Amino acid sequence: MAGIPQYMQGRGVFLRALLADPRHYQIIVLSSLILLGTFHFAFQLPWWHVVACVGSTLGTQAFADRLIGRKFDARSPLISALSLTLLLRTGSVTLSIAAGVLAIGSKYILRWRGKHIFNPANFGLVILSLLFTGAWISPGQWGTAPIFALFLLGMGGIVTGKAKRWDVSLTLLVSYAALLFGRAIWLGDPLTIPVHQLQSGALLIFAFFMISDPKTTPDARLGRVLYAMIVAALGFSIQFAFYNAAGIILALIITAPLVPLIDRFFPSGRYQWPKFSLSPNGVSNETVQIPAE
Amino acid sequence: MKQFKYLLSSTIAIAALATAPSASAFCGFYVAKADTELFNQSSKVALVRDGDRTVITMANDYIGDPTEFAMVIPVPTVITKEQVHISDPALLDHLDAYTAPRLVEYFDENPCERRYRKEMMMRSMSAGGPQAPVAMMEDAESLGVTIEESFSVGEYDILILSAEESDGLQIWLEKSGYKVPPKARKTLGSYIKQDMKFFVAKVNLEEKAKQGGEMLRPIAVAYESPKFMLPIRLGTVNAKGSQDLFVYTLTKNGKVETTNYRTQIIPSDKELPIFIKDDFGDFYKDMYKTAANREGGHGVFMEYAWDMNWCDPCAADPLSNDQLQELGVFWLNEGRDDQPMPMRPKMRRPMPMAKNVYVTRLHVRYDAQSFPEDLKFKTTGDKKNFQGRYILRHAYEGQMDCPEADAYRKQVNQRKNKEINTLANLTNWETSYIRQKIKASGKGGFFSEFPEKPKSDWWNNIWPGDQK
């Protein structure tokens, strides 16, 4: 890097480090969505709810890490908090906090063979909305306007390789779309109906930022594709046979216990968040695959 | 041929329902409301919902020959005679009035002396429309149409049909004298496959004559189904342009929102020029239109969401227990049979027991393109009150002799400029038009040029002896 001033090198290193971990991209996208939603699309989302939720997930994670003697890392709980904030509606800060505690708590308590079973944000979201009338999932709060932006950001992650589990996101969206179009054709409905149904902010956030969590999806690609198809089919059934608009979100929590089973049939190395270190020589960045037990 | 009507709607009158709102209402003095009559081609539906139980009341605005009237509504289950009730048109009107967007006014005090002024209010009235009849039965079996139920309630003859396929249903309807738009066939087919039944009503002329009166009364239907939705698709088949639908939901837990369309809140708590007092209807219509246009000409807007026990200010009194019961609020007496009525010690007037009812008013503007799917709803746990409320602030126009007066006038003029901008932004009216209206109304004008003090900067006072 001769000729490049030291500070410029430093900057490049920082940027590469920033984008080396897929979680950083997620954090940036989700935070932008919250800002966009709050200031431009007038979501009813008071800022103190965001703060409370972020605080409770970080706090729970810090506490639990200390308990088991692991190094605290703020990134995962931050993503959980941002997803929760985007999908959970509540008028009560207490419930926002409770959602964060539940989400992160589930990671440490509900485990199987060294992997947590439930997607933390999904767990917090569903349990809270089932237990309390004061909390609910609001699939319709996104108009069609931000959908395109959301789709672009999600696809952007895939194209730039920031989303390590793009196979899950795409399989889910494609299977869900196939089911919606199939239903419309069977009913003789105009195709504007499935197109409208796909323009759901909650669905896209779910596909790109929730189900794609590498920690709670099957280890092998084949297993992941299978898993995404199961989630899509179950979500579709819940939505249209049981008339619950949050079908796909419920489907994830119901099918989560299947993941260890799928891992058994399709064993593969386990995903680890990339480890990299900043050194004068630049970034060392590698994704470590640990062999399955 | 009978006119094919899908969702009843109403332009029925509003009597002056409101009792005088309390003069010291915290949220301003009530002036006027923007009720549904402002919107042509609008339908009104009340939905009472808890768990899987639904009671739907559909208002009817049919005007014309009763023999021409007919309506077909997809319903989730077979409906028997006991599940149908003829309701009182005044009920929906009262609900409309109670939830209507409202105009309130405040009066500035004399900046020189603290003085209170008091207030007046207005009400609005309206007129009703006529209606229509007839029923007959036909051999349906060969067409795959089953008449599940057939009964008369009030002035209506009602059939509940189920069908195997849309062609048969369409032929049956045509043979029975209903004019079905060809484009509706596919939609009927879709409902059939979704296992929906069809609620078909005509007017029984004899009964209508006995009952007398001009208009058709609303029909209320109670049923149990997990589907919390309103079928709007048949109504968009032949409609030209967009339609307005008012949905009033009554629930135990809180606000109702649409799950497959975005529910937005209507702009509220805006300060407007005084002349709006006489033009509130026009203002609201254009404001709604502008809000909808910003979303592409359509949308679901929440205009009111409130605990049914009170209101502030009141556009009309909250509905009484009897009225709510009539609308189908079936949980009113739950678990309070033997309890004595609690009376709080220092109530201004004896309050009936608090009712566990939360009302949401959704104003939907839709057309076939933008709303391809039926409306699906969800009850949320949100009990935060919201109202469409618009504010007039009257400047103090009496004698003012004090140093504060100039500052006050200046501030009022600034305020008025801001109000003009707000109004222009909300309604898309030209500011020049608004200024002209203000002048023409002779109300709420600007304070005329008042002697402005020579501009004085802080340094002018440091060396008073210097020549200026």
PDB file of C-alpha atoms in Angstrom, chain A residues 130-259:
ATOM      1  CA  LEU A 130     -49.681 -14.627  22.519  1.00  0.00           C
ATOM      2  CA  LEU A 131     -49.528 -13.837  26.213  1.00  0.00           C
ATOM      3  CA  PHE A 132     -50.509 -10.184  26.270  1.00  0.00           C
ATOM      4  CA  THR A 133     -53.321  -8.381  24.521  1.00  0.00           C
ATOM      5  CA  GLY A 134     -51.211  -5.254  24.856  1.00  0.00           C
ATOM      6  CA  ALA A 135     -48.656  -6.525  22.331  1.00  0.00           C
ATOM      7  CA  TRP A 136     -49.340  -7.578  18.790  1.00  0.00           C
ATOM      8  CA  ILE A 137     -47.749  -8.166  15.440  1.00  0.00           C
ATOM      9  CA  SER A 138     -48.807  -5.607  12.882  1.00  0.00           C
ATOM     10  CA  PRO A 139     -48.239  -7.060   9.422  1.00  0.00           C
ATOM     11  CA  GLY A 140     -50.069  -4.248   7.660  1.00  0.00           C
ATOM     12  CA  GLN A 141     -48.163  -1.289   9.050  1.00  0.00           C
ATOM     13  CA  TRP A 142     -45.874  -1.093   6.045  1.00  0.00           C
ATOM     14  CA  GLY A 143     -47.584   0.485   3.092  1.00  0.00           C
ATOM     15  CA  THR A 144     -46.491  -0.470  -0.347  1.00  0.00           C
ATOM     16  CA  ALA A 145     -44.157   2.531  -0.547  1.00  0.00           C
ATOM     17  CA  PRO A 146     -41.231   1.252   1.528  1.00  0.00           C
ATOM     18  CA  ILE A 147     -41.560  -2.268   0.184  1.00  0.00           C
ATOM     19  CA  PHE A 148     -39.402  -1.664  -2.820  1.00  0.00           C
ATOM     20  CA  ALA A 149     -36.649  -0.118  -0.736  1.00  0.00           C
ATOM     21  CA  LEU A 150     -36.813  -3.011   1.648  1.00  0.00           C
ATOM     22  CA  PHE A 151     -36.619  -5.513  -1.170  1.00  0.00           C
ATOM     23  CA  LEU A 152     -33.617  -3.732  -2.625  1.00  0.00           C
ATOM     24  CA  LEU A 153     -31.815  -3.683   0.716  1.00  0.00           C
ATOM     25  CA  GLY A 154     -32.522  -7.356   1.249  1.00  0.00           C
ATOM     26  CA  MET A 155     -31.379  -8.276  -2.216  1.00  0.00           C
ATOM     27  CA  GLY A 156     -28.421  -5.941  -1.798  1.00  0.00           C
ATOM     28  CA  GLY A 157     -27.280  -8.035   1.121  1.00  0.00           C
ATOM     29  CA  ILE A 158     -27.517 -11.166  -0.961  1.00  0.00           C
ATOM     30  CA  VAL A 159     -25.743  -9.776  -3.984  1.00  0.00           C
ATOM     31  CA  THR A 160     -22.877  -8.364  -1.961  1.00  0.00           C
ATOM     32  CA  GLY A 161     -22.559 -11.612  -0.088  1.00  0.00           C
ATOM     33  CA  LYS A 162     -23.386 -10.011   3.231  1.00  0.00           C
ATOM     34  CA  ALA A 163     -26.181 -12.430   3.863  1.00  0.00           C
ATOM     35  CA  LYS A 164     -24.611 -15.790   4.541  1.00  0.00           C
ATOM     36  CA  ARG A 165     -27.924 -17.566   4.512  1.00  0.00           C
ATOM     37  CA  TRP A 166     -29.369 -16.142   1.314  1.00  0.00           C
ATOM     38  CA  ASP A 167     -30.482 -19.623   0.314  1.00  0.00           C
ATOM     39  CA  VAL A 168     -33.026 -19.599   3.161  1.00  0.00           C
ATOM     40  CA  SER A 169     -34.317 -16.126   2.287  1.00  0.00           C
ATOM     41  CA  LEU A 170     -34.733 -16.876  -1.380  1.00  0.00           C
ATOM     42  CA  THR A 171     -36.233 -20.332  -0.907  1.00  0.00           C
ATOM     43  CA  LEU A 172     -38.729 -18.928   1.548  1.00  0.00           C
ATOM     44  CA  LEU A 173     -39.783 -16.079  -0.709  1.00  0.00           C
ATOM     45  CA  VAL A 174     -39.969 -18.237  -3.812  1.00  0.00           C
ATOM     46  CA  SER A 175     -41.973 -21.011  -2.134  1.00  0.00           C
ATOM     47  CA  TYR A 176     -44.294 -18.568  -0.432  1.00  0.00           C
ATOM     48  CA  ALA A 177     -44.854 -16.714  -3.695  1.00  0.00           C
ATOM     49  CA  ALA A 178     -45.494 -19.998  -5.491  1.00  0.00           C
ATOM     50  CA  LEU A 179     -48.142 -20.899  -2.921  1.00  0.00           C
ATOM     51  CA  LEU A 180     -49.816 -17.485  -3.174  1.00  0.00           C
ATOM     52  CA  PHE A 181     -49.879 -17.592  -6.959  1.00  0.00           C
ATOM     53  CA  GLY A 182     -51.066 -21.198  -6.915  1.00  0.00           C
ATOM     54  CA  ARG A 183     -53.906 -20.268  -4.607  1.00  0.00           C
ATOM     55  CA  ALA A 184     -54.921 -17.325  -6.787  1.00  0.00           C
ATOM     56  CA  ILE A 185     -54.938 -19.463  -9.900  1.00  0.00           C
ATOM     57  CA  TRP A 186     -56.974 -22.150  -8.175  1.00  0.00           C
ATOM     58  CA  LEU A 187     -59.495 -19.566  -6.944  1.00  0.00           C
ATOM     59  CA  GLY A 188     -59.584 -17.825 -10.300  1.00  0.00           C
ATOM     60  CA  ASP A 189     -58.471 -14.603  -8.629  1.00  0.00           C
ATOM     61  CA  PRO A 190     -56.707 -11.862 -10.536  1.00  0.00           C
ATOM     62  CA  LEU A 191     -52.943 -12.044 -10.050  1.00  0.00           C
ATOM     63  CA  THR A 192     -52.958  -8.578  -8.512  1.00  0.00           C
ATOM     64  CA  ILE A 193     -54.037 -10.346  -5.322  1.00  0.00           C
ATOM     65  CA  PRO A 194     -50.907 -12.483  -4.786  1.00  0.00           C
ATOM     66  CA  VAL A 195     -48.766  -9.559  -5.918  1.00  0.00           C
ATOM     67  CA  HIS A 196     -50.444  -7.426  -3.281  1.00  0.00           C
ATOM     68  CA  GLN A 197     -49.989 -10.159  -0.672  1.00  0.00           C
ATOM     69  CA  LEU A 198     -46.272 -10.344  -1.421  1.00  0.00           C
ATOM     70  CA  GLN A 199     -45.900  -6.605  -0.887  1.00  0.00           C
ATOM     71  CA  SER A 200     -45.791  -7.072   2.832  1.00  0.00           C
ATOM     72  CA  GLY A 201     -43.073  -5.381   4.804  1.00  0.00           C
ATOM     73  CA  ALA A 202     -43.363  -7.930   7.580  1.00  0.00           C
ATOM     74  CA  LEU A 203     -42.817 -10.772   5.094  1.00  0.00           C
ATOM     75  CA  LEU A 204     -39.694  -9.201   3.621  1.00  0.00           C
ATOM     76  CA  ILE A 205     -38.183  -8.326   6.984  1.00  0.00           C
ATOM     77  CA  PHE A 206     -38.914 -11.848   8.058  1.00  0.00           C
ATOM     78  CA  ALA A 207     -37.334 -13.384   4.963  1.00  0.00           C
ATOM     79  CA  PHE A 208     -34.231 -11.249   4.814  1.00  0.00           C
ATOM     80  CA  PHE A 209     -33.499 -10.530   8.422  1.00  0.00           C
ATOM     81  CA  MET A 210     -35.159 -13.097  10.652  1.00  0.00           C
ATOM     82  CA  ILE A 211     -35.290 -16.569   9.163  1.00  0.00           C
ATOM     83  CA  SER A 212     -31.838 -16.019   7.650  1.00  0.00           C
ATOM     84  CA  ASP A 213     -30.163 -16.058  11.066  1.00  0.00           C
ATOM     85  CA  PRO A 214     -27.275 -18.538  10.565  1.00  0.00           C
ATOM     86  CA  LYS A 215     -27.415 -19.643  14.174  1.00  0.00           C
ATOM     87  CA  THR A 216     -30.907 -21.084  14.077  1.00  0.00           C
ATOM     88  CA  THR A 217     -31.093 -22.441  10.545  1.00  0.00           C
ATOM     89  CA  PRO A 218     -29.898 -25.916   9.566  1.00  0.00           C
ATOM     90  CA  ASP A 219     -26.186 -26.293   8.927  1.00  0.00           C
ATOM     91  CA  ALA A 220     -26.337 -27.885   5.479  1.00  0.00           C
ATOM     92  CA  ARG A 221     -27.656 -26.053   2.452  1.00  0.00           C
ATOM     93  CA  LEU A 222     -30.041 -28.840   1.475  1.00  0.00           C
ATOM     94  CA  GLY A 223     -31.377 -28.848   4.997  1.00  0.00           C
ATOM     95  CA  ARG A 224     -31.880 -25.103   4.874  1.00  0.00           C
ATOM     96  CA  VAL A 225     -33.754 -25.212   1.608  1.00  0.00           C
ATOM     97  CA  LEU A 226     -36.003 -27.921   2.985  1.00  0.00           C
ATOM     98  CA  TYR A 227     -36.510 -25.966   6.175  1.00  0.00           C
ATOM     99  CA  ALA A 228     -37.452 -22.758   4.347  1.00  0.00           C
ATOM    100  CA  MET A 229     -39.998 -24.664   2.306  1.00  0.00           C
ATOM    101  CA  ILE A 230     -41.555 -26.140   5.440  1.00  0.00           C
ATOM    102  CA  VAL A 231     -41.786 -22.690   7.040  1.00  0.00           C
ATOM    103  CA  ALA A 232     -43.367 -21.235   3.896  1.00  0.00           C
ATOM    104  CA  ALA A 233     -45.929 -24.038   3.659  1.00  0.00           C
ATOM    105  CA  LEU A 234     -46.850 -23.855   7.332  1.00  0.00           C
ATOM    106  CA  GLY A 235     -46.989 -20.053   7.318  1.00  0.00           C
ATOM    107  CA  PHE A 236     -49.232 -20.125   4.289  1.00  0.00           C
ATOM    108  CA  SER A 237     -51.544 -22.660   5.939  1.00  0.00           C
ATOM    109  CA  ILE A 238     -51.802 -20.644   9.143  1.00  0.00           C
ATOM    110  CA  GLN A 239     -52.564 -17.518   7.186  1.00  0.00           C
ATOM    111  CA  PHE A 240     -55.247 -18.960   4.954  1.00  0.00           C
ATOM    112  CA  ALA A 241     -56.705 -21.850   6.928  1.00  0.00           C
ATOM    113  CA  PHE A 242     -56.585 -20.245  10.362  1.00  0.00           C
ATOM    114  CA  TYR A 243     -56.892 -16.638   9.229  1.00  0.00           C
ATOM    115  CA  ASN A 244     -53.943 -15.387  11.203  1.00  0.00           C
ATOM    116  CA  ALA A 245     -52.146 -12.649   9.332  1.00  0.00           C
ATOM    117  CA  ALA A 246     -48.906 -13.305  11.206  1.00  0.00           C
ATOM    118  CA  GLY A 247     -48.836 -16.887   9.883  1.00  0.00           C
ATOM    119  CA  ILE A 248     -45.279 -16.906   8.654  1.00  0.00           C
ATOM    120  CA  ILE A 249     -43.910 -15.556  11.922  1.00  0.00           C
ATOM    121  CA  LEU A 250     -45.791 -18.207  13.879  1.00  0.00           C
ATOM    122  CA  ALA A 251     -44.571 -20.857  11.463  1.00  0.00           C
ATOM    123  CA  LEU A 252     -40.951 -20.128  12.332  1.00  0.00           C
ATOM    124  CA  ILE A 253     -41.393 -20.678  16.048  1.00  0.00           C
ATOM    125  CA  ILE A 254     -43.392 -23.849  15.460  1.00  0.00           C
ATOM    126  CA  THR A 255     -40.834 -25.354  13.096  1.00  0.00           C
ATOM    127  CA  ALA A 256     -37.739 -24.256  15.020  1.00  0.00           C
ATOM    128  CA  PRO A 257     -37.554 -27.556  16.969  1.00  0.00           C
ATOM    129  CA  LEU A 258     -37.250 -29.338  13.614  1.00  0.00           C
ATOM    130  CA  VAL A 259     -33.850 -27.795  12.978  1.00  0.00           C
TER     131      VAL A 259
END
